[in-house]
Coordinates of C-alpha atoms and ligand atoms in Angstrom, one line a residue:
Chain A
M1 CA 16.0 -25.7 -31.9
T2 CA 19.6 -25.2 -32.2
T3 CA 21.6 -23.6 -29.7
T4 CA 25.2 -23.0 -29.3
R5 CA 26.6 -24.3 -25.8
Q6 CA 30.2 -24.2 -24.4
T7 CA 31.2 -27.7 -23.0
A8 CA 34.3 -28.2 -21.3
G9 CA 35.6 -30.4 -23.6
P10 CA 38.9 -29.1 -25.8
D11 CA 36.9 -28.1 -28.5
S12 CA 34.6 -25.5 -26.4
Q13 CA 35.7 -22.6 -28.2
V14 CA 34.4 -23.7 -31.4
R15 CA 30.6 -22.7 -32.4
I16 CA 28.4 -25.5 -33.6
Q17 CA 27.6 -25.3 -37.3
A18 CA 24.1 -26.8 -37.6
V19 CA 22.1 -26.7 -40.4
P20 CA 18.7 -25.1 -39.1
L21 CA 15.7 -27.2 -38.9
R22 CA 13.4 -26.7 -41.6
H23 CA 9.7 -25.7 -40.6
P24 CA 7.8 -26.0 -44.0
G25 CA 4.4 -26.3 -42.4
R26 CA 4.8 -23.0 -40.8
W27 CA 5.9 -21.4 -44.1
V28 CA 2.8 -22.7 -46.1
G29 CA 0.6 -21.5 -43.3
A30 CA 2.0 -18.1 -43.1
G31 CA 1.6 -17.8 -46.8
V32 CA -1.9 -18.7 -46.9
L33 CA -2.9 -16.2 -44.1
G34 CA -0.8 -13.3 -45.5
F35 CA -2.6 -14.2 -49.1
L36 CA -6.1 -13.9 -47.2
A37 CA -5.0 -10.6 -45.3
I38 CA -3.9 -8.8 -48.7
F39 CA -7.2 -10.0 -50.2
L40 CA -9.3 -8.5 -47.4
L41 CA -7.0 -5.5 -47.2
Q42 CA -7.4 -5.0 -50.7
G43 CA -11.3 -5.5 -50.9
W44 CA -11.3 -2.6 -48.4
V45 CA -8.4 -0.4 -49.5
A46 CA -8.6 -0.7 -53.6
N47 CA -12.5 -0.8 -53.5
P48 CA -13.8 1.6 -55.9
R49 CA -16.9 2.5 -53.7
M50 CA -14.3 3.0 -50.4
E51 CA -13.7 7.0 -51.0
W52 CA -10.1 8.0 -49.9
K53 CA -11.1 11.3 -50.8
V54 CA -13.7 11.6 -48.4
V55 CA -11.2 10.1 -45.6
G56 CA -8.6 12.4 -46.5
E57 CA -11.3 15.1 -46.4
Y58 CA -12.8 14.6 -42.8
L59 CA -9.1 13.3 -41.0
F60 CA -8.5 16.9 -40.0
S61 CA -11.9 18.2 -40.3
P62 CA -12.9 20.7 -37.2
A63 CA -15.9 18.6 -36.2
V64 CA -13.6 15.3 -36.1
L65 CA -10.9 16.9 -34.2
T66 CA -13.4 18.5 -31.8
G67 CA -14.8 15.0 -31.3
L68 CA -11.6 13.7 -30.3
G69 CA -10.7 16.4 -27.9
T70 CA -14.0 15.7 -26.0
T71 CA -13.3 12.0 -26.2
L72 CA -9.9 12.5 -24.6
L73 CA -11.5 14.6 -21.9
L74 CA -14.0 12.3 -21.3
T75 CA -11.3 9.6 -20.8
V76 CA -9.5 11.8 -18.5
L77 CA -12.5 13.0 -16.3
A78 CA -13.9 9.6 -16.2
M79 CA -10.6 8.5 -15.0
V80 CA -10.1 11.1 -12.4
V81 CA -13.7 10.0 -11.0
G82 CA -12.6 6.3 -11.4
V83 CA -9.4 6.5 -9.6
A84 CA -10.6 8.7 -6.8
G85 CA -13.6 6.6 -6.5
G86 CA -11.4 3.7 -6.3
I87 CA -9.2 4.3 -3.7
V88 CA -12.4 5.7 -1.6
L89 CA -14.1 2.1 -2.4
A90 CA -10.8 0.2 -1.5
V91 CA -10.3 2.1 1.6
L92 CA -14.2 1.3 2.7
R93 CA -13.6 -2.2 1.9
M94 CA -10.9 -2.7 4.4
S95 CA -12.1 -0.8 6.9
P96 CA -12.5 -2.8 10.3
N97 CA -16.3 -1.3 10.2
P98 CA -18.0 -4.2 8.9
L99 CA -20.8 -2.0 7.3
L100 CA -18.7 0.2 5.5
S101 CA -16.8 -2.9 4.0
A102 CA -20.3 -4.3 3.0
L103 CA -21.5 -1.1 1.3
S104 CA -18.2 -1.1 -0.5
G105 CA -18.9 -4.7 -1.5
F106 CA -22.3 -3.7 -2.6
Y107 CA -21.4 -0.8 -4.7
I108 CA -18.8 -3.2 -6.7
W109 CA -21.3 -5.7 -7.2
V110 CA -23.8 -3.5 -8.3
F111 CA -21.7 -1.2 -10.6
R112 CA -19.7 -4.5 -12.2
G113 CA -23.1 -6.4 -12.6
V114 CA -24.9 -3.6 -14.7
P115 CA -23.9 -3.2 -18.5
L116 CA -22.3 0.3 -18.6
L117 CA -24.5 1.2 -21.7
V118 CA -27.6 0.6 -19.1
Q119 CA -25.7 2.8 -16.5
L120 CA -25.0 5.6 -18.9
L121 CA -28.5 5.7 -20.2
F122 CA -29.7 5.6 -16.3
W123 CA -27.7 8.5 -15.5
Y124 CA -28.9 10.4 -18.6
F125 CA -32.7 9.7 -17.9
L126 CA -32.5 10.3 -14.2
S127 CA -33.2 14.0 -14.4
A128 CA -37.0 12.4 -15.7
V129 CA -37.3 10.6 -12.3
V130 CA -35.6 12.9 -10.0
P131 CA -36.2 16.3 -11.4
T132 CA -34.3 18.2 -8.3
I133 CA -31.6 17.8 -6.2
G134 CA -31.6 19.5 -2.8
F135 CA -29.3 19.8 -0.2
G136 CA -30.8 19.8 3.3
V137 CA -32.1 17.6 6.1
P138 CA -33.6 14.2 4.9
W139 CA -37.3 14.4 5.3
G140 CA -36.9 17.9 6.7
P141 CA -36.1 21.6 5.1
T142 CA -34.0 21.8 1.8
F143 CA -31.2 24.6 1.7
V144 CA -30.4 24.5 -1.5
E145 CA -32.1 23.0 -4.4
F146 CA -31.0 22.3 -8.3
D147 CA -33.0 21.5 -11.4
T148 CA -31.6 18.1 -12.1
N149 CA -31.6 18.8 -15.8
M150 CA -28.8 21.5 -15.2
I151 CA -26.5 19.4 -13.2
I152 CA -26.9 16.3 -15.1
T153 CA -26.0 17.6 -18.5
Q154 CA -25.2 15.1 -20.9
L155 CA -21.4 15.3 -20.5
T156 CA -21.9 15.3 -16.6
A157 CA -24.1 12.0 -17.1
A158 CA -21.4 10.7 -19.1
V159 CA -18.6 11.2 -16.9
L160 CA -20.5 9.9 -14.4
G161 CA -21.8 6.7 -15.9
L162 CA -18.3 6.3 -17.1
G163 CA -16.5 7.3 -13.8
L164 CA -18.6 5.3 -11.2
H165 CA -18.2 2.1 -13.4
E166 CA -14.8 2.7 -13.4
A167 CA -14.5 3.3 -9.6
A168 CA -15.9 -0.3 -9.2
Y169 CA -12.9 -1.7 -11.2
M170 CA -10.4 0.6 -9.7
G171 CA -11.7 -0.1 -6.3
E172 CA -10.4 -3.8 -6.8
I173 CA -7.0 -2.8 -8.4
V174 CA -6.3 0.0 -5.5
R175 CA -7.4 -3.0 -3.0
A176 CA -4.8 -5.3 -4.5
G177 CA -2.3 -2.6 -4.4
I178 CA -2.7 -2.1 -0.9
T179 CA -2.7 -5.8 0.2
S180 CA 0.5 -6.3 -1.8
V181 CA 2.1 -3.6 0.8
D182 CA 4.0 -5.4 3.5
P183 CA 1.9 -5.1 7.2
G184 CA 5.1 -4.6 9.0
Q185 CA 5.0 -1.1 7.2
T186 CA 1.7 -0.1 8.7
E187 CA 2.8 -1.3 11.8
A188 CA 6.2 0.7 12.0
A189 CA 4.3 3.8 10.8
H190 CA 2.0 3.2 13.5
A191 CA 4.4 2.7 16.1
L192 CA 5.9 5.8 15.2
G193 CA 2.7 7.6 16.1
L194 CA 1.3 8.3 12.4
T195 CA -2.6 8.2 12.4
R196 CA -4.2 5.6 9.9
F197 CA -5.0 8.5 7.5
Q198 CA -1.1 9.4 7.7
T199 CA -0.1 5.7 7.4
L200 CA -2.2 5.5 4.5
R201 CA -1.2 8.7 2.4
K202 CA 2.4 8.7 3.1
I203 CA 3.6 5.2 3.3
I204 CA 1.1 2.4 2.1
L205 CA -0.3 4.3 -1.2
P206 CA 3.2 5.5 -2.5
Q207 CA 4.2 1.7 -2.3
A208 CA 1.1 0.5 -3.5
M209 CA 1.5 2.4 -6.6
R210 CA 4.0 -0.3 -8.0
V211 CA 1.2 -2.5 -8.1
I212 CA -1.8 0.0 -9.0
I213 CA -0.2 1.9 -12.1
P214 CA 0.3 -1.0 -14.6
P215 CA -3.2 -2.4 -14.8
T216 CA -4.3 1.3 -14.1
G217 CA -2.7 2.2 -17.4
N218 CA -4.6 -0.9 -19.1
Q219 CA -7.9 0.9 -17.7
V220 CA -6.9 4.3 -19.5
V221 CA -6.6 2.4 -22.9
S222 CA -9.9 0.7 -22.3
M223 CA -11.4 3.8 -21.2
L224 CA -10.7 5.6 -24.1
K225 CA -12.1 3.1 -26.1
T226 CA -15.0 2.9 -24.3
T227 CA -16.1 6.3 -24.1
S228 CA -17.4 5.8 -27.7
L229 CA -20.6 4.0 -26.0
V230 CA -21.7 7.6 -24.9
F231 CA -22.9 8.3 -28.1
A232 CA -26.0 6.5 -27.1
I233 CA -26.6 9.5 -24.9
A234 CA -25.4 11.7 -27.7
V235 CA -22.1 13.4 -26.0
P236 CA -20.8 15.0 -29.0
E237 CA -17.4 12.8 -28.7
L238 CA -15.5 11.4 -31.7
L239 CA -18.1 8.5 -32.4
T240 CA -21.2 10.8 -32.3
S241 CA -19.3 13.7 -34.4
I242 CA -18.5 10.6 -37.2
Q243 CA -21.9 9.4 -36.8
G244 CA -23.5 13.0 -37.4
I245 CA -21.4 13.7 -40.4
Y246 CA -22.1 10.2 -42.1
S247 CA -26.0 10.3 -41.4
R248 CA -25.7 13.7 -43.9
N249 CA -23.3 11.9 -46.7
F250 CA -23.6 8.1 -46.2
Q251 CA -20.0 7.7 -46.3
Q252 CA -20.2 5.4 -43.1
V253 CA -17.3 3.2 -44.1
A254 CA -15.3 6.0 -45.0
L255 CA -15.8 8.0 -41.7
L256 CA -15.7 5.1 -39.3
T257 CA -12.3 4.5 -41.1
V258 CA -11.3 8.0 -39.9
A259 CA -12.7 6.9 -36.2
C260 CA -10.5 4.0 -36.7
F261 CA -7.4 5.7 -37.4
W262 CA -7.6 8.4 -34.7
Y263 CA -8.8 5.6 -31.9
L264 CA -5.5 3.6 -33.3
V265 CA -3.6 6.8 -32.8
A266 CA -4.7 7.4 -29.5
T267 CA -4.2 3.7 -27.9
T268 CA -0.7 3.7 -29.4
V269 CA 0.5 6.8 -27.8
L270 CA -1.4 5.6 -24.7
N271 CA 0.1 2.1 -25.1
A272 CA 3.5 3.7 -25.5
G273 CA 3.2 5.7 -22.0
Q274 CA 1.9 2.8 -20.1
H275 CA 4.9 0.6 -21.4
Y276 CA 7.4 3.5 -20.1
I277 CA 5.5 3.7 -16.7
E278 CA 5.2 -0.2 -16.2
R279 CA 9.1 -0.3 -16.9
K280 CA 10.0 2.6 -14.4
F281 CA 7.5 1.2 -11.7
S282 CA 8.8 -2.3 -12.2
R283 CA 12.2 -1.9 -10.7
Chain B
M1 CA 12.1 4.4 41.7
K2 CA 9.1 5.4 39.4
S3 CA 7.5 2.7 37.1
L4 CA 6.9 3.4 33.3
I5 CA 5.1 0.5 32.6
R6 CA 2.6 -1.5 34.9
A7 CA 1.6 -4.7 33.7
E8 CA -1.7 -6.1 35.7
G9 CA -3.1 -9.3 34.6
V10 CA -2.7 -8.7 31.0
H11 CA -4.5 -11.1 28.6
K12 CA -4.5 -11.4 24.8
R13 CA -6.1 -14.1 22.7
Y14 CA -6.6 -14.7 19.1
G15 CA -9.6 -16.5 18.6
A16 CA -9.6 -19.6 20.9
V17 CA -6.1 -19.5 21.6
D18 CA -4.8 -17.7 24.8
V19 CA -1.6 -16.1 24.0
L20 CA -1.0 -14.0 27.0
K21 CA -2.5 -15.6 30.2
G22 CA -2.2 -12.7 32.7
I23 CA 1.1 -10.9 32.6
D24 CA 2.1 -8.9 35.8
L25 CA 5.3 -6.4 35.1
E26 CA 6.6 -3.6 36.2
V27 CA 9.5 -1.6 34.3
A28 CA 11.2 1.4 36.2
E29 CA 12.2 4.6 34.5
G30 CA 15.9 3.9 33.2
E31 CA 15.6 0.2 33.6
V32 CA 16.9 -2.2 30.9
L33 CA 14.5 -5.3 30.6
A34 CA 15.0 -8.6 28.4
V35 CA 12.5 -10.7 27.5
I36 CA 13.8 -14.3 26.9
G37 CA 11.6 -17.2 26.5
P38 CA 11.1 -20.1 23.7
S39 CA 9.2 -19.4 20.3
G40 CA 5.7 -19.1 20.6
S41 CA 5.6 -18.0 24.4
G42 CA 4.0 -14.4 23.4
K43 CA 7.2 -12.4 24.0
S44 CA 6.4 -10.4 20.5
T45 CA 2.5 -10.0 21.1
F46 CA 3.5 -8.6 24.8
L47 CA 5.7 -6.1 23.4
R48 CA 2.7 -5.3 20.5
C49 CA 0.2 -4.7 23.6
I50 CA 2.5 -1.9 25.0
N51 CA 2.2 0.3 21.8
H52 CA -1.2 -1.0 21.2
L53 CA -0.4 -2.7 18.1
E54 CA -2.6 -5.4 19.7
R55 CA -5.3 -4.6 22.1
I56 CA -5.7 -6.5 25.1
D57 CA -8.3 -8.6 26.3
A58 CA -8.6 -8.5 29.7
G59 CA -5.9 -6.5 32.6
R60 CA -4.8 -3.3 32.7
L61 CA -1.7 -2.2 30.8
Y62 CA -0.4 1.3 32.1
F63 CA 2.2 3.6 30.5
R64 CA 3.3 6.7 33.0
D65 CA 0.1 5.7 34.8
R66 CA -2.1 6.1 31.9
L67 CA -3.9 3.3 30.5
I68 CA -2.6 2.0 26.8
G69 CA -5.1 2.4 24.2
Y70 CA -8.1 3.2 26.8
E71 CA -9.2 5.7 29.2
E72 CA -10.9 4.7 32.5
R73 CA -13.6 7.4 33.9
E74 CA -16.1 6.2 36.6
G75 CA -15.1 2.6 37.0
K76 CA -15.5 2.3 32.8
V77 CA -12.8 1.5 30.2
Y78 CA -13.5 3.4 27.1
E79 CA -11.5 3.0 23.7
L80 CA -9.4 6.0 22.8
P81 CA -10.1 7.5 19.2
D82 CA -7.3 6.9 16.4
K83 CA -5.6 10.2 17.1
A84 CA -5.2 9.8 20.9
I85 CA -3.6 6.3 20.4
A86 CA -1.2 7.8 17.9
A87 CA -0.5 10.3 20.4
Q88 CA 0.5 7.7 23.1
R89 CA 2.9 5.7 20.5
V90 CA 4.8 9.0 19.9
D91 CA 6.5 8.4 23.4
I92 CA 7.3 4.9 22.9
G93 CA 9.8 3.7 20.0
M94 CA 9.5 0.3 18.4
V95 CA 12.1 -1.6 16.6
F96 CA 11.5 -4.8 14.5
Q97 CA 13.0 -8.0 13.7
R98 CA 12.5 -7.4 10.0
F99 CA 13.6 -3.7 10.4
N100 CA 10.3 -2.4 8.4
L101 CA 12.1 0.8 6.8
F102 CA 10.1 2.5 4.3
P103 CA 11.6 1.4 1.2
H104 CA 10.2 4.4 -1.0
M105 CA 12.6 6.8 1.4
T106 CA 16.2 7.4 2.0
A107 CA 17.4 6.6 5.4
L108 CA 17.3 10.4 6.0
E109 CA 13.9 10.7 4.8
N110 CA 12.8 7.7 7.0
I111 CA 14.3 9.3 10.0
M112 CA 12.7 12.8 9.3
T113 CA 9.0 11.4 8.3
A114 CA 7.5 11.0 11.7
P115 CA 8.8 14.3 13.7
I116 CA 7.9 16.5 10.6
M117 CA 4.3 14.6 10.1
V118 CA 3.2 13.8 13.8
K119 CA 5.1 16.3 16.1
K120 CA 4.9 18.9 13.2
E121 CA 8.5 20.2 14.0
P122 CA 10.3 22.6 11.7
K123 CA 12.1 20.6 8.9
A124 CA 15.6 22.0 9.2
E125 CA 15.7 21.2 13.1
V126 CA 14.5 17.6 12.3
R127 CA 17.0 17.6 9.6
E128 CA 19.8 18.4 11.7
R129 CA 18.7 15.9 14.4
A130 CA 18.5 13.3 11.6
Y131 CA 22.2 13.8 10.6
A132 CA 23.2 13.5 14.1
L133 CA 21.4 10.7 14.7
L134 CA 22.9 9.0 11.4
T135 CA 26.2 10.1 12.6
R136 CA 25.7 8.6 16.2
V137 CA 24.6 5.3 14.7
G138 CA 27.9 5.6 12.5
L139 CA 25.6 6.0 8.8
A140 CA 26.4 9.2 8.3
D141 CA 27.6 8.7 4.6
K142 CA 24.2 6.9 3.9
A143 CA 22.0 9.4 4.3
N144 CA 21.0 9.5 0.8
S145 CA 20.7 5.7 0.9
R146 CA 17.6 3.9 0.1
P147 CA 17.0 0.8 2.4
D148 CA 17.6 -1.6 -0.5
Q149 CA 21.0 0.1 -0.8
L150 CA 22.0 -1.0 2.8
S151 CA 23.0 -4.2 4.7
G152 CA 20.7 -5.8 7.1
G153 CA 23.0 -4.2 10.0
Q154 CA 22.9 -0.8 8.6
Q155 CA 18.9 -1.1 7.9
Q156 CA 18.5 -2.0 11.6
R157 CA 20.8 1.0 12.7
V158 CA 18.7 3.2 10.8
A159 CA 15.5 1.8 12.3
I160 CA 16.8 2.5 15.4
A161 CA 17.6 6.3 14.8
R162 CA 14.1 6.6 13.0
A163 CA 12.7 5.6 16.3
L164 CA 15.0 7.7 18.6
A165 CA 14.1 10.9 16.1
M166 CA 10.8 10.7 18.0
R167 CA 12.8 11.3 21.4
P168 CA 10.7 8.4 23.2
G169 CA 10.6 7.7 26.6
L170 CA 10.8 3.8 26.1
M171 CA 12.4 1.8 23.3
L172 CA 10.8 -1.5 22.7
F173 CA 13.2 -4.0 20.5
D174 CA 11.5 -7.2 19.1
E175 CA 14.5 -9.6 18.5
P176 CA 16.5 -6.7 16.6
T177 CA 19.5 -9.1 15.4
S178 CA 17.6 -12.5 14.7
A179 CA 17.5 -11.7 10.8
L180 CA 21.1 -10.5 10.7
D181 CA 23.9 -12.2 9.4
P182 CA 26.2 -13.2 12.8
E183 CA 28.9 -10.7 11.6
L184 CA 26.3 -8.0 11.4
V185 CA 25.0 -8.5 15.0
G186 CA 27.6 -6.9 16.7
E187 CA 27.3 -3.4 15.2
V188 CA 23.6 -3.4 16.1
L189 CA 24.0 -4.5 19.8
D190 CA 26.9 -1.6 20.2
V191 CA 24.4 1.0 18.9
M192 CA 21.8 -0.5 22.0
R193 CA 24.8 -0.6 24.3
D194 CA 25.5 2.8 23.7
L195 CA 21.7 4.0 24.1
V196 CA 22.0 2.5 27.9
K197 CA 25.2 4.0 28.8
E198 CA 24.9 7.1 26.9
D199 CA 21.0 7.9 27.4
G200 CA 20.0 5.7 30.5
M201 CA 17.2 4.9 27.9
T202 CA 14.7 2.6 29.3
M203 CA 14.2 -0.5 27.5
I204 CA 12.6 -3.6 26.8
I205 CA 14.5 -5.9 24.6
V206 CA 13.0 -9.4 23.5
T207 CA 16.2 -11.0 22.4
H208 CA 18.1 -14.6 22.1
E209 CA 21.5 -12.8 22.6
M210 CA 22.0 -14.1 26.3
G211 CA 25.6 -12.7 26.4
F212 CA 24.3 -9.2 25.7
A213 CA 21.2 -9.5 28.3
R214 CA 23.5 -10.5 30.8
E215 CA 25.9 -7.6 30.2
V216 CA 23.6 -4.7 29.6
C217 CA 20.2 -5.5 31.1
D218 CA 18.9 -4.8 34.8
T219 CA 16.3 -7.4 34.8
I220 CA 15.5 -10.8 32.5
V221 CA 12.1 -12.1 32.3
F222 CA 11.3 -15.6 31.1
M223 CA 8.1 -16.1 29.5
D224 CA 6.7 -19.6 28.5
D225 CA 3.3 -20.3 27.2
G226 CA 2.0 -16.8 28.1
V227 CA 3.0 -16.3 31.3
V228 CA 5.9 -14.9 33.2
V229 CA 7.5 -17.8 34.8
E230 CA 10.3 -16.0 36.7
S231 CA 12.1 -12.7 36.4
G232 CA 15.2 -11.1 38.2
P233 CA 18.7 -9.9 37.9
P234 CA 20.5 -11.6 35.0
G235 CA 22.7 -13.4 37.3
A236 CA 19.9 -15.0 39.1
V237 CA 17.9 -15.9 36.2
L238 CA 20.4 -17.3 34.1
G239 CA 23.0 -18.5 36.7
E240 CA 20.4 -20.5 38.9
P241 CA 17.2 -20.7 37.6
R242 CA 14.8 -21.7 40.2
H243 CA 11.9 -23.2 37.7
E244 CA 12.5 -26.1 35.6
R245 CA 11.1 -24.6 32.5
T246 CA 13.7 -22.0 32.8
R247 CA 16.5 -24.5 33.1
A248 CA 15.1 -26.5 30.2
F249 CA 14.8 -23.5 28.1
L250 CA 18.6 -22.0 28.9
S251 CA 20.2 -25.7 28.7
K252 CA 19.2 -25.1 25.1
V253 CA 20.3 -21.7 24.1
L254 CA 23.3 -21.0 26.5
Ligands
ATP1 N1 -2.4 -12.5 14.3 C1 -2.4 -13.5 15.3 N2 -3.0 -14.5 15.0 C2 -3.2 -15.6 15.3 N3 -2.4 -15.8 16.2 C3 -1.1 -15.2 16.4 C4 -1.1 -14.1 15.8 N4 0.3 -13.7 16.2 C5 0.6 -14.6 17.0 N5 -0.2 -15.4 17.1 C6 0.1 -16.9 17.9 O1 0.5 -16.5 19.2 C7 1.5 -17.3 19.9 C8 2.4 -16.3 20.4 O2 3.1 -15.6 19.4 P1 4.3 -14.2 19.5 O3 4.6 -13.9 18.3 O4 3.8 -13.5 20.6 O5 5.6 -15.5 20.0 P2 7.0 -15.0 20.2 O6 7.2 -15.7 21.9 O7 7.3 -13.8 20.0 O8 7.7 -16.3 19.5 P3 8.9 -16.0 18.2 O9 10.2 -16.2 19.6 O10 8.8 -17.2 17.4 O11 9.0 -14.6 17.8 C9 2.1 -18.2 18.7 O12 1.6 -19.3 19.1 C10 1.6 -17.4 17.3 O13 1.2 -18.3 16.7
MG2 MG1 8.4 -13.0 18.1

């Protein structure tokens, strides 16, 4: 690299006019890769069997837009469950009670260890094993009873599956945030007479946010993409809608292009949002 | 005089290390007590036991004749629930070496949080009192500053105001000026001096400021290795110490 540098000598005001070092190897490499990229792109874009008309036709079709809406809704709901669950898991994990702490550790171990797709199918088919859910005294009388099929609809199975899995990851993120706060803060709050819960809510969590929010932004982007997995339990989100269409017209690549377009739009918007939030919180 | 704090054989251990090995001590209402001693002698630990930031392992520690953190019924000692411990702490203010202001709040919010959340006092009233306290510590113009916009001395004065906002009957100071640049020490000591002169506040001060201790305190307690080696009026303890350990310590700090 060439740099201009001010030295203390008499000529310190004169900028160095150096001839830049040439890097021919880099240019050859870039050329080869660029050529390959154009070649591949052309094979897709200019392919006569690639029906761009179909892409345009479905890009804003009601079915696709409804699917996109469901994808966004799923993302939001699953993240709400995930964040709330994560806070609870983190607090339990850090509880002085060893049983609570172990329970939280066990949860995180299970929900991070089992593949998400398996979890989704599990929640979906749960109604077959547990036909009713009731509230009452264990092994005693039941006060209310619900048909599992009614409560665990496809959407709730999806939200549960995605959210509970997410909670395991959010738990670790929240815990990292809480431990990042100076223990002196807890002491000062306790010394003022705040209870443990008040301290957590008013003093610790607001400060932990700086550490919690950036990776949570990442999780949201990742969740948006992960929602596509719920097509396995036929929740009518973006990918399921797309798949429904191409199973009728056999324009798989064209319709998956539509899906790619919307996923990219959504992740780009979220990434921009995350970038903004990260800057705001990194003060 | 009525005793506010009474310690009887207070023990505290961390794992296998005995940090407090039987502290006996009384602090009367209105008394100002300085605790001095070498690093690691257990001064901070004892102070933290007084508002139950640490639980004691043996002995008894009373505040206004009630056990701190515990309850004694029919000869048995029961641990108090979180809420009851929090309620006990309301009457005991604490000021830390590293200030520990809440960085996400302004100076004013730092002062107002506890009276509103803990004592459920009306906001307008608390705000008025917070301004009065800021004025008293000479920081009326810093009400809306955040801790990172304040100097160490200013932060510590806000921290004192924050503790005073709860109208405590006892103030604990753990080396309140040790983290400060030398030229900022005076402004914090002035506020503390004023508390003694104007309010007759009962205070326990862990400090290395021997001049201040001599001037302001009624009693000086010298601690070493988890025990109280000697205590008495400043003139006696600082002027003519009876124990070799006290003399050795004072020869290093005076
Ligand atoms: N949380 C803890 N776990 C283990 N040991 C501790 C803990 N806190 C304090 N100690 C130990 O207890 C002893 C007394 O500590 P303490 O902070 O009370 O001393 P001090 O007199 O306040 O010293 P200093 O003047 O340095 O502040 C030290 O040996 C310290 O290492
Ligand atoms: Mg200390």
